[in-house]
Tab-separated table of C-alpha atoms in Angstrom:
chain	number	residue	atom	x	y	z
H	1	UNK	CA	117.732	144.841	77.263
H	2	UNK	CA	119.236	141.450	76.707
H	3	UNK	CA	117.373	138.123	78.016
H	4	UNK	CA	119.025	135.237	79.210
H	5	UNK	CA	117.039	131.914	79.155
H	6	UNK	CA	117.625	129.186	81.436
H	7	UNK	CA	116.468	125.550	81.833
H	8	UNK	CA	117.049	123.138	85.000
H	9	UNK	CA	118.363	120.248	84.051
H	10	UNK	CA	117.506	116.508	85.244
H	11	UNK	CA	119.812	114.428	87.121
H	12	UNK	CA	119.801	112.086	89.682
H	13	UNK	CA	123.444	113.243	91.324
H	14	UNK	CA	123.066	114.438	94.580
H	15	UNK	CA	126.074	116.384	95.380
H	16	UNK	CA	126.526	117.307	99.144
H	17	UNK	CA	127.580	120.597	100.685
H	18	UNK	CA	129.655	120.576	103.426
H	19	UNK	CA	131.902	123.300	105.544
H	20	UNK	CA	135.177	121.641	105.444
H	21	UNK	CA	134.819	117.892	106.520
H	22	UNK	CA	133.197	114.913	104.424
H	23	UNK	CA	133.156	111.324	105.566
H	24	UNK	CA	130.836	109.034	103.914
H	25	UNK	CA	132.067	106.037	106.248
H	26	UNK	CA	134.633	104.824	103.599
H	27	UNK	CA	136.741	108.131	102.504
H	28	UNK	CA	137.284	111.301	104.313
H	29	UNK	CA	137.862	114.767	101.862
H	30	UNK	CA	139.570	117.686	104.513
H	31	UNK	CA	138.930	120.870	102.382
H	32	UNK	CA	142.604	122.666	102.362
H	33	UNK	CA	142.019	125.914	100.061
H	34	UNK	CA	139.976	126.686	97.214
H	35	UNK	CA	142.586	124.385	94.926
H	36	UNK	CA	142.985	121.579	97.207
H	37	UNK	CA	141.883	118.349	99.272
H	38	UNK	CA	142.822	115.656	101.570
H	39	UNK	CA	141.522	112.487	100.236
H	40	UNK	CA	142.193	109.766	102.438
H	41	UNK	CA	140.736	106.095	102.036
H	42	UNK	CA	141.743	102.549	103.544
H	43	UNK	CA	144.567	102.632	101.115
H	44	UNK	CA	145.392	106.442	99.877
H	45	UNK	CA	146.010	109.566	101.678
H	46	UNK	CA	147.654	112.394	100.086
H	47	UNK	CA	146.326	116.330	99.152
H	48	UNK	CA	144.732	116.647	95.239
H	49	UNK	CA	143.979	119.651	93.563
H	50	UNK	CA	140.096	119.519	93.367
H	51	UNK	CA	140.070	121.039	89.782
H	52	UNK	CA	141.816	117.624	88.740
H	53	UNK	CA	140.370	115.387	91.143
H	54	UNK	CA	136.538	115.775	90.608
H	55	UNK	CA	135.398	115.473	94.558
H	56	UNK	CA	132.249	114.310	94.339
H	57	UNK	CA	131.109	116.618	97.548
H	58	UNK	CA	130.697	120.890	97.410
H	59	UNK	CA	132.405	122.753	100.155
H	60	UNK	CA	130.839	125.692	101.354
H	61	UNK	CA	133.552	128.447	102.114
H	62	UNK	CA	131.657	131.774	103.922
H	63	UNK	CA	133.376	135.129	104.312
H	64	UNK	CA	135.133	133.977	107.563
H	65	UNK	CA	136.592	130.607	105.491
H	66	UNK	CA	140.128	130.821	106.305
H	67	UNK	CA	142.755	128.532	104.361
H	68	UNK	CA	144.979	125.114	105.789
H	69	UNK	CA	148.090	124.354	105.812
H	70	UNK	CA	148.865	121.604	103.720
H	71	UNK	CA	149.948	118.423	105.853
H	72	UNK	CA	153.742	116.912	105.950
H	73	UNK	CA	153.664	113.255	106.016
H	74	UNK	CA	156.190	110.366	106.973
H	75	UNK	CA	156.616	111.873	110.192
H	76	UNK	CA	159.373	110.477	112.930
H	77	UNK	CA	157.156	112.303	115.746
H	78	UNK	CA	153.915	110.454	117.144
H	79	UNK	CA	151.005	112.578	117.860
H	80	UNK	CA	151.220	112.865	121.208
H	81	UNK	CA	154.857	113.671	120.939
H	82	UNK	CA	153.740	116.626	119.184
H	83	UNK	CA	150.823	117.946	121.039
H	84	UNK	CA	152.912	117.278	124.271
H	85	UNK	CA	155.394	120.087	123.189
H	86	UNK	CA	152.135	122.616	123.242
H	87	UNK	CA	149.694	121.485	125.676
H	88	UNK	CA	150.058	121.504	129.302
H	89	UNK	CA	149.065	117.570	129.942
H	90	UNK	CA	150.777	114.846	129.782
H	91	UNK	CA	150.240	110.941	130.423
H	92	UNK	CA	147.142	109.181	129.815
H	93	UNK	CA	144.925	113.012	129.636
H	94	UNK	CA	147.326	113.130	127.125
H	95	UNK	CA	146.913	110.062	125.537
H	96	UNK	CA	142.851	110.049	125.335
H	97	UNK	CA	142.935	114.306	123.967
H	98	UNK	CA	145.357	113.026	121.208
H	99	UNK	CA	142.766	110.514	120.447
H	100	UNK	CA	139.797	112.986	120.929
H	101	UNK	CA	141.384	115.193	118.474
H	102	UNK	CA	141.729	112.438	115.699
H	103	UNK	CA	138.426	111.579	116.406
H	104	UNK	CA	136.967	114.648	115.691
H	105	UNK	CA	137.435	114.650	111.665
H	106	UNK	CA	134.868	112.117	111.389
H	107	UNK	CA	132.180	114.173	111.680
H	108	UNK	CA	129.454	110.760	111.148
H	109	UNK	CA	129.761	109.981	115.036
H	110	UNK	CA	128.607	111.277	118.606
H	111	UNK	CA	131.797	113.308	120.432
H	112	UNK	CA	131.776	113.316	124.083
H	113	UNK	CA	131.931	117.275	125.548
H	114	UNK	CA	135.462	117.802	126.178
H	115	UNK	CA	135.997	119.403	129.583
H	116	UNK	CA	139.675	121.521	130.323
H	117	UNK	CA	139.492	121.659	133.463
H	118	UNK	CA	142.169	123.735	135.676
H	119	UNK	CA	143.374	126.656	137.609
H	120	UNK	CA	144.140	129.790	136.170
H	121	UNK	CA	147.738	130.274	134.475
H	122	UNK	CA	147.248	126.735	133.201
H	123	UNK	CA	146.988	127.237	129.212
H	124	UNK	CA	143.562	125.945	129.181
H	125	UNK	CA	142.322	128.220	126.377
H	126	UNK	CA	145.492	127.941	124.609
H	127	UNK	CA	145.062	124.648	123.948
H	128	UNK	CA	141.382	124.599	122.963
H	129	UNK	CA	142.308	127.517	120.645
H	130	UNK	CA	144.368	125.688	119.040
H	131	UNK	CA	142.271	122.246	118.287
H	132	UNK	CA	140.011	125.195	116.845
H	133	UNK	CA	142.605	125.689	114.994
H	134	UNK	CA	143.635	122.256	113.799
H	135	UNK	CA	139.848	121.502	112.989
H	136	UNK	CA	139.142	124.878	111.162
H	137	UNK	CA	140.974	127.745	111.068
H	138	UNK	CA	138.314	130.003	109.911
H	139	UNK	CA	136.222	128.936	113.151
H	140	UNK	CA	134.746	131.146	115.736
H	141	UNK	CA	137.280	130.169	118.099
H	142	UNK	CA	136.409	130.581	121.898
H	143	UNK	CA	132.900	131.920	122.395
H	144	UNK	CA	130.707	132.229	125.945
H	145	UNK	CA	128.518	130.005	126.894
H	146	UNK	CA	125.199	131.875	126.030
H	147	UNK	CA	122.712	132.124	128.855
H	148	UNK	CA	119.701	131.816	127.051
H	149	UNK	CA	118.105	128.374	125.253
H	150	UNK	CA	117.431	129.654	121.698
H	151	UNK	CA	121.376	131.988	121.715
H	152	UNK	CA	122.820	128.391	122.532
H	153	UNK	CA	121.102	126.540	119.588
H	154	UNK	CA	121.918	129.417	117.327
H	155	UNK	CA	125.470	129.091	118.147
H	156	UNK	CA	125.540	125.217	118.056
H	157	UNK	CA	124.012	125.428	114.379
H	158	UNK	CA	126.068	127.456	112.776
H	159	UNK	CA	129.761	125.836	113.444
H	160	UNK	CA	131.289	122.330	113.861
H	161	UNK	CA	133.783	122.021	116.845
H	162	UNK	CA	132.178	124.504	119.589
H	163	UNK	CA	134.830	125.921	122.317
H	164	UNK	CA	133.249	127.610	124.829
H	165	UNK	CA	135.485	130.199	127.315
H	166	UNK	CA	135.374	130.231	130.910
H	167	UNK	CA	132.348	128.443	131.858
H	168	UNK	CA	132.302	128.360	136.307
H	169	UNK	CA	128.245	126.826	135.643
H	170	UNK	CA	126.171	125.266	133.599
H	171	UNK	CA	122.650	125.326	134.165
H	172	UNK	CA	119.983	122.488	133.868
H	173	UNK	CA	118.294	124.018	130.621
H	174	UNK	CA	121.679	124.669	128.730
H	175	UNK	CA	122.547	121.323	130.045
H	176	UNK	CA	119.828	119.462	128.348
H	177	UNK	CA	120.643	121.681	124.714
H	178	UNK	CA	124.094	120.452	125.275
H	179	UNK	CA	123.577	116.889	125.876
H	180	UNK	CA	121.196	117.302	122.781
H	181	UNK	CA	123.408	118.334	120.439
H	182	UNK	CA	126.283	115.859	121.144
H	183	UNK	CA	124.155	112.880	120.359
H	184	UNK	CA	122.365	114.473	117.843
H	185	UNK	CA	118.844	115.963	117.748
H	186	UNK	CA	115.955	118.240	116.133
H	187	UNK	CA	115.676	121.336	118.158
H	188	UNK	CA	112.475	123.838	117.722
H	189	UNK	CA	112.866	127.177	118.263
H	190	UNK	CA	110.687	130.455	117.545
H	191	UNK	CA	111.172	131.483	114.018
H	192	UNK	CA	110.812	135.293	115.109
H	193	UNK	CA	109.938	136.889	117.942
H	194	UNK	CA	106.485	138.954	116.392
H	195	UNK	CA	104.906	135.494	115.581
H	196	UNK	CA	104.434	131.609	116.638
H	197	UNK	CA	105.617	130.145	113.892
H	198	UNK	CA	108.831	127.285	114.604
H	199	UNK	CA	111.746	126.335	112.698
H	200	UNK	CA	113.350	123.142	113.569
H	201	UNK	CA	117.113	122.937	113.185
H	202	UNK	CA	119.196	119.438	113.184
H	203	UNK	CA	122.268	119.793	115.421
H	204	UNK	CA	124.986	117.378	116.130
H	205	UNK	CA	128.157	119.269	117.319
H	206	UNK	CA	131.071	118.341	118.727
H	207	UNK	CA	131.627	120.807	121.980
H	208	UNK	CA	134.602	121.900	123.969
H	209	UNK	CA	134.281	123.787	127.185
H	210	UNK	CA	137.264	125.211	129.513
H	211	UNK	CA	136.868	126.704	133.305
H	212	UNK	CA	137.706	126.082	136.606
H	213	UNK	CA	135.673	123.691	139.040
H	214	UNK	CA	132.789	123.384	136.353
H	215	UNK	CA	129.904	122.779	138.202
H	216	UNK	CA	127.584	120.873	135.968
H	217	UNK	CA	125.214	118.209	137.993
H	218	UNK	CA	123.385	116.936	135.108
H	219	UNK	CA	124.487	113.402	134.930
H	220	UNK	CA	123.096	112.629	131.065
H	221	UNK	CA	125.970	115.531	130.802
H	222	UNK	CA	128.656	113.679	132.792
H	223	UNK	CA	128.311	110.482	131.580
H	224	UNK	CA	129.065	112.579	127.926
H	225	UNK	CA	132.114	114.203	128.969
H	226	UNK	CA	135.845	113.759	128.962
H	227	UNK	CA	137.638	115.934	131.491
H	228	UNK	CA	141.779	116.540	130.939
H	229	UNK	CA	143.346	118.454	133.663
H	230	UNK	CA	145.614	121.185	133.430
H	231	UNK	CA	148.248	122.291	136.201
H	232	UNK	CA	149.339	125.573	136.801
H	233	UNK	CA	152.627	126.574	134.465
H	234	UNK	CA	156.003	127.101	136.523
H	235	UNK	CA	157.345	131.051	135.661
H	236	UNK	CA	160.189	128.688	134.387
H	237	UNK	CA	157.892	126.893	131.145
H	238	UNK	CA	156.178	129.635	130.725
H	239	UNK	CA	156.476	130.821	126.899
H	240	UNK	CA	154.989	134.594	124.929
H	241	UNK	CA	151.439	133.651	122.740
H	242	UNK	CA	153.565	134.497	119.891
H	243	UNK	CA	156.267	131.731	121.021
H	244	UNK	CA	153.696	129.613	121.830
H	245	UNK	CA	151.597	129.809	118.403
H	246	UNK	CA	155.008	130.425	116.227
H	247	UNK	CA	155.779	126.940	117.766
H	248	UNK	CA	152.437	125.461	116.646
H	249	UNK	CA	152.669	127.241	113.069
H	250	UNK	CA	155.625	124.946	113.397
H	251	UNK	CA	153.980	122.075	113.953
H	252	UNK	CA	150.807	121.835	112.598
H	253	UNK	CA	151.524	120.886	108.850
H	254	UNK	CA	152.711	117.685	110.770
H	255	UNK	CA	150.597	117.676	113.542
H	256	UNK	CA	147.823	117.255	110.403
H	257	UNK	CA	150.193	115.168	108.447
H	258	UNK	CA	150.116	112.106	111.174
H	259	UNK	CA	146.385	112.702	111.778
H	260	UNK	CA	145.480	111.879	108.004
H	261	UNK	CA	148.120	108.831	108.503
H	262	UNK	CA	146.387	107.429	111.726
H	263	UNK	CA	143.012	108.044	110.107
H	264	UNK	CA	144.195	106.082	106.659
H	265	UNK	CA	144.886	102.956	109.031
H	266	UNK	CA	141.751	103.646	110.883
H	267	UNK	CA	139.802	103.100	107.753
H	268	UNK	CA	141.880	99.949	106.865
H	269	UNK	CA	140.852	98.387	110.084
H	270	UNK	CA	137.602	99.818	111.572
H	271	UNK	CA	135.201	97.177	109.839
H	272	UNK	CA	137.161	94.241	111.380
H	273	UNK	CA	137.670	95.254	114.823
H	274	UNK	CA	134.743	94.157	117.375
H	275	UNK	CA	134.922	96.010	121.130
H	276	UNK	CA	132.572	93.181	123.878
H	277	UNK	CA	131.341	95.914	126.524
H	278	UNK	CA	131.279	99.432	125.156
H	279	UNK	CA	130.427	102.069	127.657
H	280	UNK	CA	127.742	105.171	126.449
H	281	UNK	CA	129.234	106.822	123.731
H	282	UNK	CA	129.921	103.899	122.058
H	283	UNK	CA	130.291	104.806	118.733
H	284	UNK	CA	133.116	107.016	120.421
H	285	UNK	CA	134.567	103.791	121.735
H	286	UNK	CA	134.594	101.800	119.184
H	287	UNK	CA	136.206	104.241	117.118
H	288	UNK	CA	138.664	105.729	120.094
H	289	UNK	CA	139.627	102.055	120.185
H	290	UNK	CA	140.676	101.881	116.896
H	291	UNK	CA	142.687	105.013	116.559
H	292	UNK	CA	144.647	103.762	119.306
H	293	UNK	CA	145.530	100.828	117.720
H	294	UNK	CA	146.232	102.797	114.720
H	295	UNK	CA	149.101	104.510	117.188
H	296	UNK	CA	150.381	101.910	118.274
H	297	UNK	CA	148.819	97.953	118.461
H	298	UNK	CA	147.463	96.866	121.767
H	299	UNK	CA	146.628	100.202	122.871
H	300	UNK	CA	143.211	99.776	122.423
H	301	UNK	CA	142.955	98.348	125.987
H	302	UNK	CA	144.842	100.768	127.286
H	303	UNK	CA	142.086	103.435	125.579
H	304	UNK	CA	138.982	102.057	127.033
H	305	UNK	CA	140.906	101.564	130.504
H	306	UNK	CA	141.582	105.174	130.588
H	307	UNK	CA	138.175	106.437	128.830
H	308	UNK	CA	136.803	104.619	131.606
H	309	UNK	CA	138.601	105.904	134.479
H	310	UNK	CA	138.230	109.444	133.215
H	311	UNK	CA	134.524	109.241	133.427
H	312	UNK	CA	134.439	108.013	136.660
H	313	UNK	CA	136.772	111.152	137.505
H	314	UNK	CA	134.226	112.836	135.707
H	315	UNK	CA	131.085	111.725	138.706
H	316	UNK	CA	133.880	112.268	141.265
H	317	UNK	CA	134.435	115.712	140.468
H	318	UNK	CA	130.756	116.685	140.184
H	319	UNK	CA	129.841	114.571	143.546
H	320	UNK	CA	132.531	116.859	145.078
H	321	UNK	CA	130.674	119.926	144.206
H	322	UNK	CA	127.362	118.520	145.572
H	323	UNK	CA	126.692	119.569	149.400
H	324	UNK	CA	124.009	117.154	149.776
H	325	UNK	CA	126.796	113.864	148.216
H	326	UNK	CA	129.071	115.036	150.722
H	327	UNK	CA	126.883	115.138	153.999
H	328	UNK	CA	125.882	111.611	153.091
H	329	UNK	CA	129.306	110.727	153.048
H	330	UNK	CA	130.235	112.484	155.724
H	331	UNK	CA	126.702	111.006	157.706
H	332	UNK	CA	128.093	107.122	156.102
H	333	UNK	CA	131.916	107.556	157.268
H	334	UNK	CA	131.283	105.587	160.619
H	335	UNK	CA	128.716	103.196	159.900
H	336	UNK	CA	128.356	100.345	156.827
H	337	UNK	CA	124.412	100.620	156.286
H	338	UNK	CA	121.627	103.207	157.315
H	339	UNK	CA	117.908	102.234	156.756
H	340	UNK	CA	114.695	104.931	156.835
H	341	UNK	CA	112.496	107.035	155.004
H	342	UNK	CA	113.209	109.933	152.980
H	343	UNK	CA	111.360	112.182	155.773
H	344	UNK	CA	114.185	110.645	158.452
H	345	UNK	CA	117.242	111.042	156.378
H	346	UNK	CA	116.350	114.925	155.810
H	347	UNK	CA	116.399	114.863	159.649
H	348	UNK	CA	119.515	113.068	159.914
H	349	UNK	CA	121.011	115.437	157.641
H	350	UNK	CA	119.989	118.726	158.564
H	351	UNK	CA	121.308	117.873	161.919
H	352	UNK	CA	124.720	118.199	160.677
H	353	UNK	CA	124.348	121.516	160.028
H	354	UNK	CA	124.324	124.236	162.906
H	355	UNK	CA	121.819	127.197	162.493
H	356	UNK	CA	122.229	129.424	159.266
H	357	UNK	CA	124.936	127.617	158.193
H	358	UNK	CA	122.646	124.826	155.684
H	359	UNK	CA	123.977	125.354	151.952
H	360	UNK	CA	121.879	127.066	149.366
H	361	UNK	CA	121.836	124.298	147.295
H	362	UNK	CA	120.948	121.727	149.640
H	363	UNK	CA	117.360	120.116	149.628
H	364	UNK	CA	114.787	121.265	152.693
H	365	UNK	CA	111.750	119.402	151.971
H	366	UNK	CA	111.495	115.456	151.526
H	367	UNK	CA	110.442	115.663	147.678
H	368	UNK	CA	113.709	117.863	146.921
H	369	UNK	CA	115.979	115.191	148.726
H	370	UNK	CA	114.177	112.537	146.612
H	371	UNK	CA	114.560	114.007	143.342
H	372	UNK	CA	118.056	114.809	144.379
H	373	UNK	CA	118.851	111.383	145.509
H	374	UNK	CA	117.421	110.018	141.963
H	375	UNK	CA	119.438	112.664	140.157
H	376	UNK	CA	122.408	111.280	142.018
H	377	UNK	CA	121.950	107.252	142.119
H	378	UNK	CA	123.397	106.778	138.583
């Protein structure tokens, strides 16, 4: 037998390991292949091989690691030129997703949950399958939303951008993992199920989720969501999944090409740009604002204008699916004020409704329509 003798040796580099993004606030490295980067800085953006270039970061690449295109620069399309030809949204949605996807290579910040929302027939899952695919290639895709706390955190842990599939509701528990892992947090969980012993697991994930009529009442959720609606496709637009995705094949060397770009002036500009009044999520903001003045100067008004708006679509859309916000309004459409206790509002309420015909959802008793009301107030 032959012995081989080995000694650890003593350095102070720490080298980090990553899946495919590394930002370390100054320079972002976009793992291509197993020969090359992206390196982009404040003044350099361009694809090295890694064997000349020493990157001073390890990329992990697991048995599902799939390889990237390599980006086209100097591009005469904007980015939401581009996305507009595959994704069915257009205007400001489209506007503040272009942004959201730009956003999402700098993994060193909190990502609202973005929300397709939309009938069915309306390329919803399309689309997130393909910012998947922009992100990572090798990812998981489109998963379901696990029903259970410690499935959720499993999934969460081991990816980057999340997509789940038709979610129709999301309850309060997976609502509070969710809201968790967006702004970044240490999560327990049972080690294995023969013994008590915990593991704690640091998550902060970016999350996409598509359905139709979410019904999510969680406000900590809401207030960290984007929503972009989808219409139905006409027969007429309507295009094969191997158009569709032979068309984005197309595209996406570009597509990554003026990402890298807008992210190069990013850098050049972040540290001197100062936003008065950012909403929650403001490291989203600030950064949201400066990618859109990275497309084009000025817009960064225009960005936190629309961010805003879409949140407040965001509490309109959940209020809509709340029986108990709509009998108030309905109870406040003739009058300006209304003054009582808890106990007399329930009354006032409930006598609305005729016999059998009070909602499943809606609160009975006065300490449900209190801790309803406080859910609600923000």
């Amino acid at each position: 037998y032959k012995t081989i003798l080995m000694q650890a040796k003593k350095t102070s580099d720490v080298v980090p390991t990553v899946r495919r993004i590394f930002f370390d606030g100054n320079q972002l490295i976009y793992n291509l292949n197993s020969d090359n980067a992206v390196l982009v800085n404040s003044c350099f953006c361009n694809a090295l091989n890694k064997r000349k270039f020493k990157f001073k970061v390890n990329f992990y690449e697991s048995d599902g690691f799939q390889e990237q295109v390599k980006p086209v620069f100097n591009n005469t399309e904007t980015l939401p030129m581009m996305l507009g030809k595959l994704m069915n949204v257009s205007g400001d949605d489209l506007f503040l997703l272009s942004i959201y996807i730009v956003s999402l290579f700098f993994d060193n910040i909190t990502h609202p949950v973005i929300i397709f929302n939309g009938e069915h027939g309306a390329c919803k899952s399309t689309a997130m399958r393909m910012i998947c695919k922009i992100i990572d290639p090798g990812s998981k895709e489109l998963l379901a939303l696990p029903e259970k706390k410690d499935d959720l955190i499993n999934t969460l842990f081991n990816g980057y951008f999340i997509a789940f599939d038709n979610v129709s509701v999301i309850k309060n528990d997976i609502s509070d993992i969710l809201c968790k892992a967006v702004t970044g947090s240490s999560i327990n969980k049972r080690k294995l199920y023969t013994d008590n012993d915990e593991i704690i697991l640091n998550i902060k994930r970016p999350i996409g989720i598509n359905g139709i009529s979410i019904d999510m009442s969680q406000s900590d959720l809401i207030d960290r969501s984007i929503i972009i609606d989808f219409k139905r496709l006409s027969c007429n637009k309507r295009m094969t999944d191997a158009q569709v995705f032979g068309l984005f094949n197309e595209l996406l060397p570009n597509i990554l090409g003026e990402i890298f770009t807008l992210i190069k002036k990013v850098l050049k500009i972040k540290n001197s740009i100062s936003v008065e009044h950012l909403p929650r999520m403001a490291d989203f903001a600030h950064l949201g604002y400066c990618i859109a003045e990275a497309m084009n100067k000025g817009d960064g008004t225009r960005f936190l204008e629309v961010y805003s708006n879409n949140n407040l679509k965001a509490v309109e859309n959940t209020l809509q699916n709340s029986s108990l916000i709509t009998s108030i309004l309905e109870f406040m459409s003739d009058i300006d004020e209304w003054m009582g206790s808890a106990t007399e509002l329930l009354q006032e309420l409930l006598n609305m409704f005729s016999v059998g015909s009070i909602p499943g959802d809606f609160p009975t008793t006065t300490n449900s329509l209190s801790r309803a009301l406080s859910k609600y107030k923000h």
